[in-house]
Coordinates of C-alpha atoms and ligand atoms in Angstrom, one line a residue:
M19 CA -19.0 -2.8 38.3
K20 CA -16.3 -4.4 36.2
P21 CA -16.6 -3.9 32.5
A22 CA -17.7 -7.0 30.6
V23 CA -15.2 -8.6 28.1
L24 CA -15.8 -11.3 25.6
V25 CA -12.8 -13.4 24.6
S26 CA -13.9 -14.9 21.3
R27 CA -11.5 -17.9 21.1
E28 CA -9.2 -19.9 23.4
V29 CA -6.4 -18.1 25.1
F30 CA -3.8 -18.9 27.8
D31 CA -5.0 -19.2 31.4
D32 CA -2.8 -16.3 32.4
T33 CA -4.5 -14.1 29.8
L34 CA -7.8 -14.9 31.4
A35 CA -6.3 -14.2 34.9
L36 CA -5.0 -10.8 33.7
L37 CA -8.3 -9.8 32.3
A38 CA -10.2 -11.0 35.3
E39 CA -8.3 -8.6 37.6
H40 CA -10.2 -5.7 35.9
C41 CA -13.1 -7.2 33.9
A42 CA -15.9 -9.7 34.1
V43 CA -14.8 -12.2 31.5
T44 CA -16.8 -14.5 29.2
S45 CA -14.2 -16.9 27.7
N46 CA -14.3 -19.6 25.1
Q47 CA -11.7 -22.1 26.2
A48 CA -13.6 -24.8 24.2
D49 CA -12.5 -22.8 21.2
V50 CA -15.9 -22.9 19.5
R51 CA -15.8 -21.1 16.2
H52 CA -18.7 -18.5 16.3
P53 CA -20.3 -17.7 13.0
P54 CA -20.9 -13.9 12.5
E55 CA -24.5 -14.0 13.8
A56 CA -23.5 -15.8 17.0
L57 CA -20.4 -13.6 17.5
A58 CA -22.6 -10.5 17.2
A59 CA -25.1 -11.8 19.7
L60 CA -22.3 -12.5 22.2
M61 CA -20.5 -9.2 21.7
A62 CA -23.8 -7.3 22.1
A63 CA -23.7 -8.1 25.8
H64 CA -20.1 -6.9 26.4
D65 CA -18.1 -3.7 26.6
G66 CA -15.0 -5.1 25.0
A67 CA -13.9 -8.0 22.8
V68 CA -10.6 -9.8 22.6
I69 CA -10.8 -11.4 19.2
S70 CA -8.8 -13.6 16.8
T71 CA -7.7 -12.6 13.3
N72 CA -10.3 -15.1 12.1
D73 CA -13.2 -13.0 13.4
R74 CA -14.6 -10.5 10.9
I75 CA -15.7 -7.2 12.4
D76 CA -17.7 -5.1 10.0
A77 CA -20.3 -2.3 10.1
A78 CA -23.3 -4.7 10.2
L79 CA -21.8 -6.6 13.2
L80 CA -21.0 -3.3 15.0
D81 CA -24.5 -2.0 14.5
R82 CA -25.7 -5.0 16.6
C83 CA -23.3 -4.3 19.4
P84 CA -23.7 -0.6 20.5
R85 CA -22.3 -1.4 23.9
I86 CA -18.8 -2.4 22.6
R87 CA -16.1 0.2 23.2
V88 CA -13.0 -1.7 22.2
I89 CA -12.0 -4.5 19.7
S90 CA -8.7 -6.0 20.7
N91 CA -7.2 -8.1 18.0
V92 CA -4.8 -11.0 18.9
G93 CA -2.5 -10.4 15.9
V94 CA -0.6 -7.6 14.2
G95 CA -2.5 -7.8 10.9
Y96 CA -6.0 -6.3 11.2
N97 CA -7.5 -6.7 7.8
N98 CA -10.3 -8.7 9.5
I99 CA -11.5 -5.4 11.1
D100 CA -13.2 -2.5 9.4
V101 CA -11.3 0.1 11.4
A102 CA -13.2 3.0 9.7
A103 CA -16.5 1.5 10.7
C104 CA -15.2 1.2 14.3
T105 CA -13.9 4.7 14.4
A106 CA -17.3 6.0 13.0
R107 CA -19.0 4.3 16.0
G108 CA -16.5 5.4 18.6
V109 CA -15.0 1.9 19.0
M110 CA -11.3 1.7 19.8
V111 CA -9.3 -0.9 17.8
T112 CA -6.0 -2.4 19.0
N113 CA -3.5 -5.0 17.7
T114 CA -0.3 -6.7 18.9
P115 CA 2.8 -5.4 17.0
G116 CA 6.3 -6.1 18.1
V117 CA 5.9 -9.3 20.2
L118 CA 5.7 -11.6 17.1
T119 CA 8.4 -10.0 15.0
D120 CA 11.2 -12.4 15.7
S121 CA 9.1 -15.6 15.6
V122 CA 7.7 -14.6 12.2
A123 CA 11.2 -13.8 10.9
D124 CA 12.4 -17.2 12.2
H125 CA 9.6 -19.0 10.4
T126 CA 10.3 -17.0 7.2
L127 CA 13.9 -18.3 7.3
G128 CA 12.6 -21.8 7.9
L129 CA 10.3 -21.6 4.9
I130 CA 13.2 -20.2 2.8
L131 CA 15.5 -23.1 3.8
A132 CA 12.8 -25.7 3.5
T133 CA 11.8 -24.5 0.0
C134 CA 15.2 -23.9 -1.4
R135 CA 16.6 -27.2 0.0
R136 CA 13.4 -29.2 -0.7
L137 CA 13.2 -30.4 2.9
T138 CA 9.5 -31.5 3.0
E139 CA 9.7 -33.1 -0.4
A140 CA 12.9 -35.0 0.7
E141 CA 11.2 -36.2 3.9
H142 CA 8.2 -37.4 2.0
Y143 CA 10.5 -39.3 -0.4
L144 CA 12.3 -41.0 2.5
R145 CA 9.1 -41.8 4.4
A146 CA 7.5 -43.3 1.3
G147 CA 10.4 -45.8 1.1
R148 CA 11.7 -44.3 -2.2
W149 CA 15.3 -43.8 -1.0
Q150 CA 17.1 -46.8 -2.6
A151 CA 20.5 -45.2 -3.4
N152 CA 22.6 -42.1 -3.0
F153 CA 23.4 -40.4 -6.2
L154 CA 25.0 -37.1 -7.4
K155 CA 21.8 -35.4 -8.6
Q156 CA 19.6 -36.4 -5.7
M157 CA 17.1 -33.7 -4.6
L158 CA 19.2 -30.9 -6.0
G159 CA 18.1 -27.6 -4.5
K160 CA 19.0 -23.9 -4.5
D161 CA 21.7 -22.3 -2.3
V162 CA 20.4 -19.9 0.3
H163 CA 23.8 -18.5 1.2
G164 CA 24.9 -15.8 -1.2
A165 CA 21.4 -15.5 -2.8
T166 CA 19.7 -12.2 -3.5
L167 CA 16.8 -11.7 -1.2
G168 CA 13.9 -9.4 -2.3
I169 CA 11.6 -8.3 0.6
F170 CA 8.2 -6.7 -0.2
G171 CA 7.3 -4.9 3.0
M172 CA 10.4 -3.9 4.9
G173 CA 8.7 -3.1 8.2
R174 CA 9.6 -4.5 11.6
I175 CA 9.4 -8.2 10.4
G176 CA 11.1 -7.4 7.1
Q177 CA 14.0 -5.9 8.9
A178 CA 14.2 -8.9 11.2
V179 CA 14.3 -11.2 8.2
A180 CA 17.0 -9.1 6.6
K181 CA 19.1 -9.3 9.8
R182 CA 19.0 -13.1 9.7
A183 CA 19.6 -13.1 5.9
R184 CA 22.9 -11.2 6.5
G185 CA 24.1 -14.2 8.4
F186 CA 23.7 -16.2 5.2
D187 CA 25.7 -13.6 3.2
M188 CA 22.6 -12.7 1.2
T189 CA 22.4 -9.5 -0.8
I190 CA 19.3 -7.7 0.4
R191 CA 16.9 -5.6 -1.7
Y192 CA 13.5 -4.4 -0.7
H193 CA 10.4 -2.6 -1.9
N194 CA 8.3 -0.2 0.2
R195 CA 6.2 2.7 -1.0
Q196 CA 9.0 4.9 0.2
P197 CA 12.7 4.0 0.7
L198 CA 13.7 3.7 4.4
P199 CA 16.2 6.0 6.1
P200 CA 19.6 4.5 5.6
E201 CA 20.0 3.5 9.3
Q202 CA 16.9 1.4 9.1
A203 CA 17.7 -0.1 5.7
A204 CA 21.1 -1.2 7.1
G205 CA 22.6 -1.7 3.6
A206 CA 19.5 -3.1 1.9
Q207 CA 18.8 -1.3 -1.4
W208 CA 15.4 -0.1 -2.4
R209 CA 14.0 -1.3 -5.8
D210 CA 10.8 -0.7 -7.6
K211 CA 8.4 -3.6 -7.8
D212 CA 9.4 -4.9 -11.2
A213 CA 13.2 -4.6 -10.6
L214 CA 12.8 -6.4 -7.2
L215 CA 11.0 -9.3 -9.0
A216 CA 13.6 -9.5 -11.8
E217 CA 16.7 -9.4 -9.5
S218 CA 15.7 -11.6 -6.6
D219 CA 16.5 -15.3 -6.2
I220 CA 14.1 -15.4 -3.2
V221 CA 11.1 -13.1 -3.0
V222 CA 9.6 -12.7 0.5
L223 CA 6.1 -11.1 0.9
L224 CA 5.4 -9.3 4.1
T225 CA 3.1 -6.6 2.8
P226 CA -0.1 -6.0 4.9
Y227 CA -3.3 -7.0 3.1
S228 CA -5.7 -4.2 2.0
P229 CA -7.7 -3.5 -1.2
A230 CA -4.6 -1.8 -2.6
T231 CA -2.5 -5.0 -2.2
H232 CA -5.2 -7.5 -3.3
H233 CA -3.5 -9.8 -5.8
M234 CA -0.3 -7.6 -5.7
I235 CA 1.4 -10.8 -7.0
G236 CA -0.6 -12.2 -10.0
A237 CA 0.2 -13.9 -13.3
R238 CA 2.1 -10.8 -14.6
E239 CA 4.3 -10.5 -11.6
L240 CA 5.0 -14.2 -11.3
A241 CA 6.1 -14.2 -15.0
A242 CA 8.4 -11.2 -14.2
M243 CA 10.3 -13.2 -11.5
K244 CA 13.8 -14.3 -12.2
P245 CA 14.1 -17.7 -13.7
G246 CA 14.8 -20.4 -11.0
S247 CA 13.6 -18.1 -8.2
V248 CA 11.5 -18.9 -5.1
L249 CA 8.4 -17.1 -3.7
I250 CA 7.7 -17.0 0.1
N251 CA 4.4 -15.7 1.3
V252 CA 4.1 -14.9 5.1
A253 CA 2.0 -11.8 4.6
R254 CA -1.7 -12.6 4.1
G255 CA -3.8 -14.6 1.8
G256 CA -5.1 -12.4 -1.0
V257 CA -1.7 -10.6 -1.5
V258 CA -1.0 -13.4 -4.0
D259 CA -3.5 -14.6 -6.6
D260 CA -3.3 -18.3 -5.5
A261 CA -4.9 -19.7 -8.7
A262 CA -2.3 -17.8 -10.8
L263 CA 0.5 -19.1 -8.5
V264 CA -0.7 -22.7 -8.9
D265 CA -0.6 -22.3 -12.7
A266 CA 2.9 -20.7 -12.6
L267 CA 4.3 -23.4 -10.2
R268 CA 3.0 -26.1 -12.6
R269 CA 5.1 -24.5 -15.3
G270 CA 8.1 -24.3 -12.9
H271 CA 8.3 -20.5 -12.8
P272 CA 8.7 -19.6 -10.0
W273 CA 10.8 -22.7 -9.3
A274 CA 9.1 -23.2 -6.0
A275 CA 7.1 -21.5 -3.3
G276 CA 6.9 -21.6 0.5
L277 CA 3.5 -20.5 1.8
D278 CA 2.1 -19.8 5.3
V279 CA -1.0 -17.9 4.2
Y280 CA -3.8 -18.6 1.6
E281 CA -6.8 -16.9 0.1
N282 CA -10.0 -18.1 2.0
E283 CA -8.2 -19.7 4.9
P284 CA -8.5 -22.3 6.3
Q285 CA -9.6 -23.4 2.8
F286 CA -6.9 -23.3 0.1
D287 CA -6.5 -24.2 -3.5
P288 CA -6.4 -28.1 -3.3
R289 CA -4.2 -28.2 -6.5
L290 CA -1.4 -27.0 -4.2
L291 CA -1.3 -30.4 -2.6
E292 CA -0.5 -32.0 -6.0
L293 CA 2.7 -29.9 -6.4
A294 CA 6.1 -31.1 -5.2
N295 CA 7.6 -27.7 -5.5
V296 CA 5.7 -26.1 -2.6
V297 CA 6.2 -26.1 1.2
L298 CA 2.9 -25.4 3.0
T299 CA 2.3 -24.4 6.6
P300 CA -1.1 -23.5 8.1
H301 CA -0.6 -19.8 9.1
I302 CA 1.7 -20.6 12.0
A303 CA 4.5 -18.1 11.4
S304 CA 3.9 -16.5 14.9
A305 CA 3.1 -19.8 16.6
S306 CA 5.9 -20.3 19.1
E307 CA 4.4 -20.9 22.6
P308 CA 6.0 -17.7 24.1
T309 CA 5.0 -15.6 21.2
R310 CA 1.4 -16.7 21.1
R311 CA 1.2 -16.1 24.9
A312 CA 2.7 -12.7 24.5
M313 CA 0.2 -11.8 21.7
A314 CA -2.8 -12.9 23.8
N315 CA -1.5 -11.0 26.9
T316 CA -0.7 -7.9 24.9
A317 CA -4.3 -8.0 23.5
A318 CA -5.6 -8.4 27.1
R319 CA -3.6 -5.4 28.3
N320 CA -4.8 -3.3 25.3
C321 CA -8.4 -4.2 26.2
I322 CA -8.0 -3.5 29.9
A323 CA -6.4 -0.1 29.2
A324 CA -9.2 0.9 26.9
L325 CA -11.9 -0.1 29.4
T326 CA -10.2 1.6 32.4
G327 CA -9.6 5.0 30.9
Q328 CA -6.0 4.5 29.9
V329 CA -4.5 4.9 26.4
P330 CA -4.2 1.3 25.0
P331 CA -0.5 0.7 24.1
H332 CA -1.4 -0.3 20.6
L333 CA -4.3 1.9 19.7
L334 CA -4.9 1.9 15.9
N335 CA -7.5 4.7 15.8
P336 CA -6.4 7.3 18.4
E337 CA -9.0 9.7 17.0
V338 CA -11.7 7.8 18.9
R339 CA -10.1 8.5 22.2
E340 CA -9.5 12.1 21.3
A341 CA -13.2 12.5 20.4
T342 CA -14.2 11.0 23.8
R343 CA -11.9 13.4 25.7
A344 CA -13.1 16.5 23.8
Ligands
DGY161 C1 -0.8 -11.8 12.7 O1 -0.5 -11.4 13.9 O2 -1.3 -11.0 11.9 C2 -0.5 -13.2 12.4 O3 -0.6 -13.4 11.0 C3 -1.4 -14.1 13.1 O4 -2.7 -14.0 12.6

């Protein structure tokens, strides 16, 4: 009998076809958002689940689904999943690194350009019929070329952002817990957190969210940023204290921010909408059609592998499989 897989949200037809070759699939192409109770009830009848980063998987939910053997996240960030609770129950957890690196890096550059050159503000100005004349000091922005870029989280995506930034003649600095080997840093210099904030014209956040990075950028850090600088958050809501950011942006320090992620998504601080010095996108950094398809199909392959006795390509808790084999 084929193993039973729940796909919690809408995916591409080819993702379902891929899964159906090996599994009996319960899909959700209507894209109904299941509250935790309903998700647990559905998952309880399945061996595996392909889930979205909006689905929360915690110990209480897992206890209601003893049949589940794999949680396959459609996304690289997996702070929505209590991996330790999964490991303790022998449940494999997988994610989709790699396939979204370039699309997220592209979007990051888009946010940098839109924020520094006031693109959305300028478009609103034009659409509102306020463009009556051309004048020297119209919509003055910041130059992106030649700026100093400070990257928090110089992993795969950080390095892809740095590669693009070199094309803009930017000076690149970064902060990771440990400096990278020189061949990976490719000329970018490591700085401690405060030095990176003080030196950068543009600060980009790509740090994974965890209790350790909760409000990593709060009122103190925002005050420590270089005057006239810009903050870009493409990491996760919660890495930035959004209330402190709104207060800081109101004072014009940082000068502006470009945000793709927010605390309590899809809710966000409504005061952000009152600010002209922000560019806001709804967590779409990875949302090109080929990339979202690749993410869903990678998640499907991870799930199939886990349920057919193979090692999933992107297994986050290999100790589960080792325990099963022992
Ligand atoms: C990810 O893959 O983590 C993206 O943020 C999409 O959720």
